[in-house]
Coordinates of C-alpha atoms in Angstrom, one line a residue:
X1 CA -45.7 164.1 -173.9
X2 CA -48.8 164.7 -176.0
X3 CA -51.9 165.1 -173.9
X4 CA -55.4 164.3 -175.2
X5 CA -58.1 161.7 -175.0
X6 CA -57.8 160.4 -178.5
X7 CA -54.2 161.0 -179.6
X8 CA -54.3 157.8 -181.7
X9 CA -57.7 158.6 -183.1
X10 CA -59.5 161.8 -182.6
X11 CA -58.5 164.8 -180.6
X12 CA -60.3 168.0 -179.7
X13 CA -58.6 171.2 -180.9
X14 CA -57.9 174.3 -179.0
X15 CA -56.0 177.4 -180.3
X16 CA -52.7 176.2 -179.0
X17 CA -49.4 175.3 -180.8
X18 CA -49.5 171.6 -181.6
X19 CA -46.2 171.4 -183.5
X20 CA -44.4 169.4 -180.9
X21 CA -47.3 167.0 -180.2
X22 CA -47.9 166.4 -183.9
X23 CA -44.2 165.9 -184.5
X24 CA -44.2 163.3 -181.7
X25 CA -47.1 161.5 -183.3
X26 CA -45.5 161.6 -186.8
X27 CA -42.2 160.3 -185.4
X28 CA -44.1 157.3 -183.8
X29 CA -45.9 156.7 -187.2
X30 CA -49.3 157.7 -185.8
X31 CA -51.9 159.4 -188.0
X32 CA -54.6 161.7 -186.7
X33 CA -58.3 161.9 -187.5
X34 CA -59.5 165.2 -186.2
X35 CA -63.0 166.4 -185.3
X36 CA -63.4 170.1 -186.4
X37 CA -66.0 170.6 -183.7
X38 CA -65.9 171.0 -179.9
X39 CA -68.4 171.7 -177.1
X40 CA -67.3 175.4 -177.0
X41 CA -69.8 178.1 -178.1
X42 CA -69.7 178.7 -181.9
X43 CA -67.6 175.5 -182.3
X44 CA -70.3 173.0 -183.2
X45 CA -73.7 172.7 -184.9
X46 CA -76.8 173.0 -182.8
X47 CA -78.4 169.7 -183.5
X48 CA -81.9 171.0 -182.8
X49 CA -81.6 174.5 -184.4
X50 CA -78.7 174.1 -186.9
X51 CA -79.6 177.2 -188.8
X52 CA -78.6 179.3 -185.7
X53 CA -75.1 177.9 -185.6
X54 CA -74.5 177.6 -189.3
X55 CA -72.7 181.0 -189.4
X56 CA -69.4 182.7 -190.1
X57 CA -68.3 182.4 -186.4
X58 CA -68.6 178.7 -186.6
X59 CA -66.8 178.4 -189.9
X60 CA -64.0 180.6 -188.8
X61 CA -63.3 178.1 -186.1
X62 CA -63.6 175.2 -188.4
X63 CA -61.4 176.6 -191.1
X64 CA -58.7 177.6 -188.6
X65 CA -58.5 174.0 -187.5
X66 CA -58.4 172.8 -191.1
X67 CA -55.8 175.4 -192.1
X68 CA -53.5 174.6 -189.1
X69 CA -53.7 170.9 -189.2
X70 CA -53.5 170.5 -193.0
X71 CA -49.8 171.2 -192.9
X72 CA -49.1 168.3 -190.7
X73 CA -48.8 165.4 -193.2
X74 CA -49.9 162.9 -190.6
X75 CA -53.4 164.4 -190.4
X76 CA -55.3 161.6 -192.1
X77 CA -58.8 163.2 -192.2
X78 CA -61.3 165.6 -190.7
X79 CA -64.7 164.8 -189.2
X80 CA -67.3 167.3 -190.0
X81 CA -69.5 166.1 -187.1
X82 CA -69.9 163.5 -184.5
X83 CA -73.4 162.1 -183.6
X84 CA -75.1 165.3 -184.6
X85 CA -78.2 163.2 -185.3
X86 CA -79.1 161.0 -182.4
X87 CA -82.9 161.4 -181.9
X88 CA -86.1 162.2 -183.8
X89 CA -85.8 165.9 -183.4
X90 CA -82.2 166.2 -184.6
X91 CA -83.1 163.8 -187.5
X92 CA -85.9 166.2 -188.6
X93 CA -83.7 169.2 -189.0
X94 CA -79.9 168.5 -189.0
X95 CA -79.1 166.2 -192.0
X96 CA -78.9 168.9 -194.7
X97 CA -76.7 171.1 -192.5
X98 CA -74.3 168.2 -191.9
X99 CA -74.0 167.9 -195.7
X100 CA -73.4 171.7 -196.0
X101 CA -70.6 171.5 -193.5
X102 CA -69.0 168.6 -195.4
X103 CA -69.3 170.6 -198.6
X104 CA -67.9 173.9 -197.2
X105 CA -65.0 172.1 -195.5
X106 CA -64.1 170.2 -198.6
X107 CA -64.2 173.4 -200.7
X108 CA -61.9 175.1 -198.2
X109 CA -59.4 172.3 -198.3
X110 CA -59.5 172.3 -202.1
X111 CA -58.5 175.9 -202.3
X112 CA -56.4 176.5 -199.2
X113 CA -54.8 173.3 -198.1
X114 CA -51.4 172.1 -199.4
X115 CA -52.8 168.7 -200.2
X116 CA -56.1 166.8 -200.5
X117 CA -57.5 165.6 -197.1
X118 CA -60.7 163.6 -196.8
X119 CA -63.7 164.8 -194.8
X120 CA -66.1 162.4 -193.2
X121 CA -68.7 162.0 -190.5
X122 CA -68.9 160.0 -187.3
X123 CA -72.4 158.5 -186.8
X124 CA -74.2 157.1 -183.8
X125 CA -75.2 153.6 -184.7
X126 CA -78.9 154.0 -184.2
X127 CA -80.9 151.5 -186.1
X128 CA -83.4 154.2 -187.0
X129 CA -80.8 156.2 -188.9
X130 CA -78.1 153.6 -189.7
X131 CA -78.9 153.1 -193.4
X132 CA -80.8 156.4 -194.2
X133 CA -78.1 158.7 -192.9
X134 CA -75.3 156.8 -194.4
X135 CA -76.9 156.8 -197.8
X136 CA -77.9 160.5 -197.5
X137 CA -74.3 161.6 -196.7
X138 CA -73.0 159.3 -199.4
X139 CA -75.1 160.7 -202.2
X140 CA -74.7 163.7 -204.4
X141 CA -76.6 165.3 -207.2
X142 CA -74.9 168.3 -208.9
X143 CA -72.2 168.9 -206.3
X144 CA -69.9 166.0 -205.5
X145 CA -68.5 168.0 -202.6
X146 CA -71.6 167.3 -200.6
X147 CA -70.7 163.6 -200.4
X148 CA -68.6 162.3 -197.5
X149 CA -65.1 160.9 -198.3
X150 CA -65.4 158.3 -195.5
X151 CA -67.9 157.3 -192.9
X152 CA -67.4 156.5 -189.2
X153 CA -69.7 154.3 -187.2
X154 CA -69.8 154.5 -183.4
X155 CA -70.8 151.0 -182.5
X156 CA -71.4 149.6 -179.0
X157 CA -73.4 146.5 -179.8
X158 CA -70.8 143.9 -179.1
X159 CA -71.2 143.6 -175.3
X160 CA -69.7 140.9 -173.1
X161 CA -69.6 137.3 -174.3
X162 CA -70.8 137.6 -177.9
X163 CA -70.0 136.2 -181.3
X164 CA -69.9 137.7 -184.8
X165 CA -73.5 136.6 -185.2
X166 CA -75.0 137.0 -181.7
X167 CA -73.7 140.6 -181.5
X168 CA -75.4 141.5 -184.8
X169 CA -72.0 142.3 -186.4
X170 CA -73.0 140.1 -189.4
X171 CA -76.0 142.4 -190.0
X172 CA -73.8 145.5 -189.6
X173 CA -71.5 144.2 -192.3
X174 CA -74.4 143.4 -194.6
X175 CA -75.8 146.9 -194.1
X176 CA -72.6 148.6 -195.2
X177 CA -71.6 146.1 -197.9
X178 CA -71.5 147.9 -201.2
X179 CA -71.1 151.4 -199.6
X180 CA -69.0 153.4 -202.0
X181 CA -66.9 155.1 -199.3
X182 CA -64.5 153.7 -196.8
X183 CA -66.2 152.7 -193.5
X184 CA -64.6 152.2 -190.1
X185 CA -65.5 152.1 -186.4
X186 CA -64.9 155.7 -185.2
X187 CA -65.8 154.4 -181.7
X188 CA -66.2 150.9 -180.3
X189 CA -65.8 149.1 -177.0
X190 CA -69.1 148.5 -175.1
X191 CA -68.7 148.7 -171.3
X192 CA -72.1 147.4 -170.3
X193 CA -70.4 144.1 -169.3
X194 CA -67.2 144.5 -167.3
X195 CA -64.3 143.7 -167.6
X196 CA -64.1 144.4 -171.3
X197 CA -62.5 141.5 -173.2
X198 CA -62.6 143.1 -176.7
X199 CA -63.5 139.9 -178.4
X200 CA -64.7 142.0 -181.3
X201 CA -61.1 142.8 -182.3
X202 CA -60.4 139.5 -184.0
X203 CA -63.6 139.7 -185.9
X204 CA -62.8 143.3 -187.1
X205 CA -59.5 142.3 -188.5
X206 CA -60.3 139.0 -190.1
X207 CA -62.2 138.0 -193.2
X208 CA -65.6 138.4 -191.6
X209 CA -65.2 142.2 -191.8
X210 CA -62.1 143.4 -193.5
X211 CA -63.7 143.6 -196.9
X212 CA -66.3 146.1 -195.6
X213 CA -64.8 147.8 -192.4
X214 CA -61.4 149.4 -192.4
X215 CA -60.5 148.8 -188.7
X216 CA -61.6 151.0 -185.8
X217 CA -60.8 153.2 -182.9
X218 CA -61.4 152.0 -179.3
X219 CA -63.2 154.5 -177.0
X220 CA -61.4 155.9 -175.1
X221 CA -57.8 156.5 -174.0
X222 CA -58.0 158.2 -170.6
X223 CA -60.4 157.2 -167.8
X224 CA -63.3 159.6 -167.2
X225 CA -66.6 159.5 -165.3
X226 CA -68.2 157.3 -168.0
X227 CA -65.7 154.5 -167.2
X228 CA -64.5 153.8 -170.8
X229 CA -60.8 154.6 -170.2
X230 CA -57.8 152.4 -171.0
X231 CA -55.5 154.3 -168.7
X232 CA -55.9 156.5 -165.6
X233 CA -54.0 159.7 -165.3
X234 CA -53.0 160.1 -161.7
X235 CA -53.0 163.5 -159.9
X236 CA -49.2 163.7 -160.1
X237 CA -49.1 163.0 -163.8
X238 CA -48.2 159.3 -163.5
X239 CA -50.1 156.8 -165.6
X240 CA -51.9 153.7 -164.4
X241 CA -52.6 151.1 -167.1
X242 CA -56.1 149.7 -166.5
X243 CA -57.0 146.1 -167.1
X244 CA -58.8 147.1 -170.3
X245 CA -55.5 148.4 -171.7
X246 CA -53.7 145.1 -171.2
X247 CA -56.6 143.1 -172.5
X248 CA -56.9 145.2 -175.7
X249 CA -53.1 145.0 -176.2
X250 CA -53.4 141.2 -175.9
X251 CA -56.2 141.1 -178.5
X252 CA -54.2 143.2 -181.0
X253 CA -51.1 141.1 -180.5
X254 CA -53.0 137.9 -181.2
X255 CA -54.7 139.1 -184.4
X256 CA -53.5 136.8 -187.2
X257 CA -51.8 138.2 -190.3
X258 CA -54.2 139.7 -192.8
X259 CA -55.4 137.5 -195.6
X260 CA -53.9 139.5 -198.5
X261 CA -55.4 137.3 -201.2
X262 CA -58.9 137.9 -199.7
X263 CA -58.2 141.6 -199.6
X264 CA -57.0 141.7 -203.2
X265 CA -60.1 139.9 -204.5
X266 CA -62.3 142.2 -202.5
X267 CA -60.6 145.2 -204.0
X268 CA -61.1 143.8 -207.5
X269 CA -64.8 143.3 -206.8
X270 CA -65.2 146.8 -205.3
X271 CA -63.5 148.2 -208.4
X272 CA -65.9 146.4 -210.7
X273 CA -68.9 147.6 -208.7
X274 CA -67.7 151.2 -209.0
X275 CA -67.0 150.9 -212.7
X276 CA -70.5 149.5 -213.2
X277 CA -72.0 152.4 -211.1
X278 CA -70.2 154.9 -213.2
X279 CA -71.4 153.4 -216.5
X280 CA -75.0 153.3 -215.2
X281 CA -75.3 156.7 -213.6
X282 CA -72.3 158.6 -215.0
X283 CA -71.3 159.4 -211.4
X284 CA -68.8 158.0 -208.9
X285 CA -71.4 158.3 -206.1
X286 CA -75.1 157.5 -206.0
X287 CA -77.6 160.1 -206.9
X288 CA -79.7 161.4 -204.0
X289 CA -83.2 160.1 -203.4
X290 CA -86.2 162.3 -202.9
X291 CA -86.5 161.1 -199.3
X292 CA -84.9 158.8 -196.7
X293 CA -86.7 157.0 -193.9
X294 CA -86.7 158.8 -190.5
X295 CA -84.8 161.8 -191.9
X296 CA -86.3 165.1 -193.1
X297 CA -84.3 166.5 -196.0
X298 CA -87.1 168.6 -197.4
X299 CA -85.4 171.9 -196.6
X300 CA -82.6 171.0 -199.0
X301 CA -78.9 171.6 -198.4
X302 CA -78.5 175.3 -197.5
X303 CA -76.4 177.5 -199.8
X304 CA -73.0 178.3 -198.5
X305 CA -72.6 181.5 -196.6
X306 CA -68.8 181.5 -196.5
X307 CA -67.7 181.6 -200.1
X308 CA -65.6 184.7 -199.5
X309 CA -63.9 183.1 -196.4
X310 CA -63.2 180.0 -198.5
X311 CA -61.7 182.1 -201.3
X312 CA -59.5 184.3 -199.1
X313 CA -58.6 181.8 -196.4
X314 CA -58.4 182.4 -192.7
X315 CA -55.5 183.9 -190.7
X316 CA -53.8 181.2 -188.6
X317 CA -50.3 179.9 -188.3
X318 CA -49.9 176.7 -190.3
X319 CA -48.7 173.7 -188.4
X320 CA -45.2 172.5 -189.0
X321 CA -43.0 169.7 -187.8
X322 CA -40.2 170.9 -185.4
X323 CA -37.0 169.5 -184.1
X324 CA -37.3 167.6 -180.9
X325 CA -34.5 167.1 -178.4
X326 CA -34.1 163.6 -177.0
X327 CA -35.4 164.9 -173.6
X328 CA -38.7 165.9 -175.4
X329 CA -39.1 162.4 -176.6
X330 CA -39.0 161.1 -173.0
X331 CA -41.3 161.3 -170.1
X332 CA -40.7 161.5 -166.4
X333 CA -44.1 160.0 -165.7
X334 CA -44.1 156.6 -164.2
X335 CA -46.4 153.9 -165.6
X336 CA -48.0 151.4 -163.3
X337 CA -49.7 148.1 -164.0
X338 CA -53.3 147.5 -162.7
X339 CA -51.9 145.7 -159.6
X340 CA -49.8 148.8 -158.7
X341 CA -46.4 147.5 -159.8
X342 CA -44.2 149.7 -162.0
X343 CA -44.7 148.8 -165.7
X344 CA -41.3 147.9 -167.2
X345 CA -41.4 149.8 -170.5
X346 CA -39.4 152.2 -172.6
X347 CA -40.1 155.7 -171.2
X348 CA -39.6 157.5 -174.5
X349 CA -41.2 157.6 -177.9
X350 CA -40.0 154.8 -180.2
X351 CA -39.1 156.8 -183.3
X352 CA -40.1 154.7 -186.3
X353 CA -40.1 157.6 -188.9
X354 CA -37.0 159.6 -189.6
X355 CA -37.5 162.9 -191.4
X356 CA -35.8 166.2 -192.0
X357 CA -37.1 169.5 -190.6
X358 CA -37.0 172.5 -192.8
X359 CA -36.8 175.6 -190.6
X360 CA -36.4 178.1 -193.5
X361 CA -39.2 180.4 -194.6
X362 CA -41.5 179.4 -191.8
X363 CA -44.0 182.2 -192.5
X364 CA -43.9 181.9 -196.3
X365 CA -47.5 180.7 -196.7
X366 CA -47.3 180.4 -200.4
X367 CA -44.3 178.1 -200.4
X368 CA -45.9 176.0 -197.7
X369 CA -49.1 175.6 -199.7
X370 CA -47.2 174.4 -202.7
X371 CA -44.8 172.1 -200.9
X372 CA -44.9 169.1 -198.5
X373 CA -41.5 170.0 -197.1
X374 CA -42.6 169.0 -193.6
X375 CA -43.6 165.5 -194.6
X376 CA -42.3 162.7 -192.4
X377 CA -43.1 160.3 -195.3
X378 CA -41.1 158.6 -198.0
X379 CA -42.6 159.8 -201.2
X380 CA -41.8 156.5 -202.9
X381 CA -44.0 154.4 -200.5
X382 CA -47.5 154.9 -201.7
X383 CA -49.3 151.7 -200.9
X384 CA -51.7 151.4 -198.0
X385 CA -54.1 148.6 -197.8
X386 CA -56.7 150.2 -195.6
X387 CA -57.0 153.2 -197.9
X388 CA -57.5 151.5 -201.2
X389 CA -60.1 148.9 -200.4
X390 CA -62.7 151.5 -201.3
X391 CA -61.3 154.8 -202.6
X392 CA -62.3 158.2 -201.4
X393 CA -62.8 161.0 -203.8
X394 CA -59.5 162.6 -203.0
X395 CA -56.2 160.9 -203.8
X396 CA -54.3 159.3 -201.0
X397 CA -53.9 161.8 -198.1
X398 CA -50.2 161.2 -198.0
X399 CA -47.9 158.3 -198.6
X400 CA -47.4 155.8 -195.7
X401 CA -44.5 156.6 -193.4
X402 CA -41.4 154.6 -194.1
X403 CA -40.9 152.6 -191.0
X404 CA -37.7 151.2 -189.6
X405 CA -37.7 147.4 -189.7
X406 CA -39.4 146.2 -186.5
X407 CA -39.0 142.7 -185.1
X408 CA -41.9 141.0 -183.5
X409 CA -40.5 138.7 -180.9
X410 CA -43.4 136.3 -181.1
X411 CA -43.3 136.0 -184.9
X412 CA -39.5 135.7 -185.1
X413 CA -39.0 133.2 -182.3
X414 CA -36.5 130.7 -183.5
X415 CA -36.2 132.3 -186.9
X416 CA -33.0 133.3 -188.7
X417 CA -32.2 137.0 -188.1
X418 CA -31.9 137.5 -191.8
X419 CA -35.4 136.1 -192.6
X420 CA -37.0 139.5 -192.5
X421 CA -35.0 140.5 -195.6
X422 CA -36.5 137.7 -197.7
X423 CA -39.3 138.8 -200.1
X424 CA -42.9 138.0 -199.1
X425 CA -44.6 136.7 -202.2
X426 CA -48.1 137.3 -200.8
X427 CA -47.3 140.9 -199.9
X428 CA -45.5 141.5 -203.3
X429 CA -48.6 140.2 -205.1
X430 CA -50.8 142.5 -203.0
X431 CA -48.7 145.5 -203.9
X432 CA -48.8 144.7 -207.6
X433 CA -52.6 144.5 -207.5
X434 CA -53.0 147.6 -205.4
X435 CA -50.8 149.6 -207.8
X436 CA -53.0 148.6 -210.7
X437 CA -56.2 149.4 -208.7
X438 CA -54.8 152.8 -207.7
X439 CA -54.0 153.6 -211.4
X440 CA -57.7 152.9 -212.1
X441 CA -58.7 155.3 -209.4
X442 CA -56.4 157.9 -210.7
X443 CA -58.0 157.7 -214.1
X444 CA -61.4 158.2 -212.5
X445 CA -60.6 161.1 -210.2
X446 CA -58.4 163.1 -212.5

């Protein structure tokens, strides 16, 4: 099975073959948001002396990751950095270099990747930099490539028995309301009060927040010394589900159906705001200000040093989906409940996306760059609510995978087995509106 701390959110890359793992994720309908950095030498920006790490060695690693993972169509986006700015010293030197990494990565994708893929940033939710950094990474003057396509917030302010207001989530929503790029929680799940009940989940997926935040990623999957894990990997490879896992699952299961009418109206309002901004400033993103509180941007965004590398590309084997035997979709690991009892579950990946594997011309880079042969997605299904609330500069990363009909036992209890085939008027209305909004975005970005 796939191994990694954030296989449903963010994973750290090493120069290994990820074809089987990414095929497993795609088969299960799971998208990936990938950080192009790691703690290894020459694999991340030095937050205190970024000019020393902004070099060709660093970008060769970044571009190899981008090149390899761009060919997996379930790669949803790349993170150009994670909490690079987290104190006054880093805030005094690093912001322009983050912007440069965003620009260079987007330029590389534009020339070398087989499809547009958004590039964003994951920020520590420090009140000193919450608004200044978000606005700085959102803005652009003469080069729109310097603006993030999406923005992640690592928020740990909902701790223990809180509410939408006592946690300060209401202020968080107000702070990001009107942000021109999609915003989501790239990390959440405070553990200052244990056990974690994840009471923030219902707030995140209901009308208090869905018009501003596009969901979130709980930190983190496997248990480590910091005690944020949802599961514990035992020495023999078996898995113990922790109490947090079951509680989080319960919260997700109890989230009510999204209010589609509310989402549609929010999308309309967002579209109007973007149209007005374009008319006023002749730009789809805000113009940069001369200064931002608590940030030093006086150095300016450094000129690129990797234009040749961007033009020529890097030498790395493109990722590709591969055929998996049934045995490769199964695991021999045993899953245990928190009390030690064996967890009664299906010990194999539940395949919800069927797709064909093209094994021809594996090394034909040119064909690969011009084709999405390896896509696990149905090209006719192009509607995804979370991606069109506030549009990124790129077009949709890829169409949503076409899933097999899944029955939710709770929702279908006592219902006729054919009810799932009946049209949902609310959902149909939602799709009609999103189609019209997406046509609007297409007219802007093309």
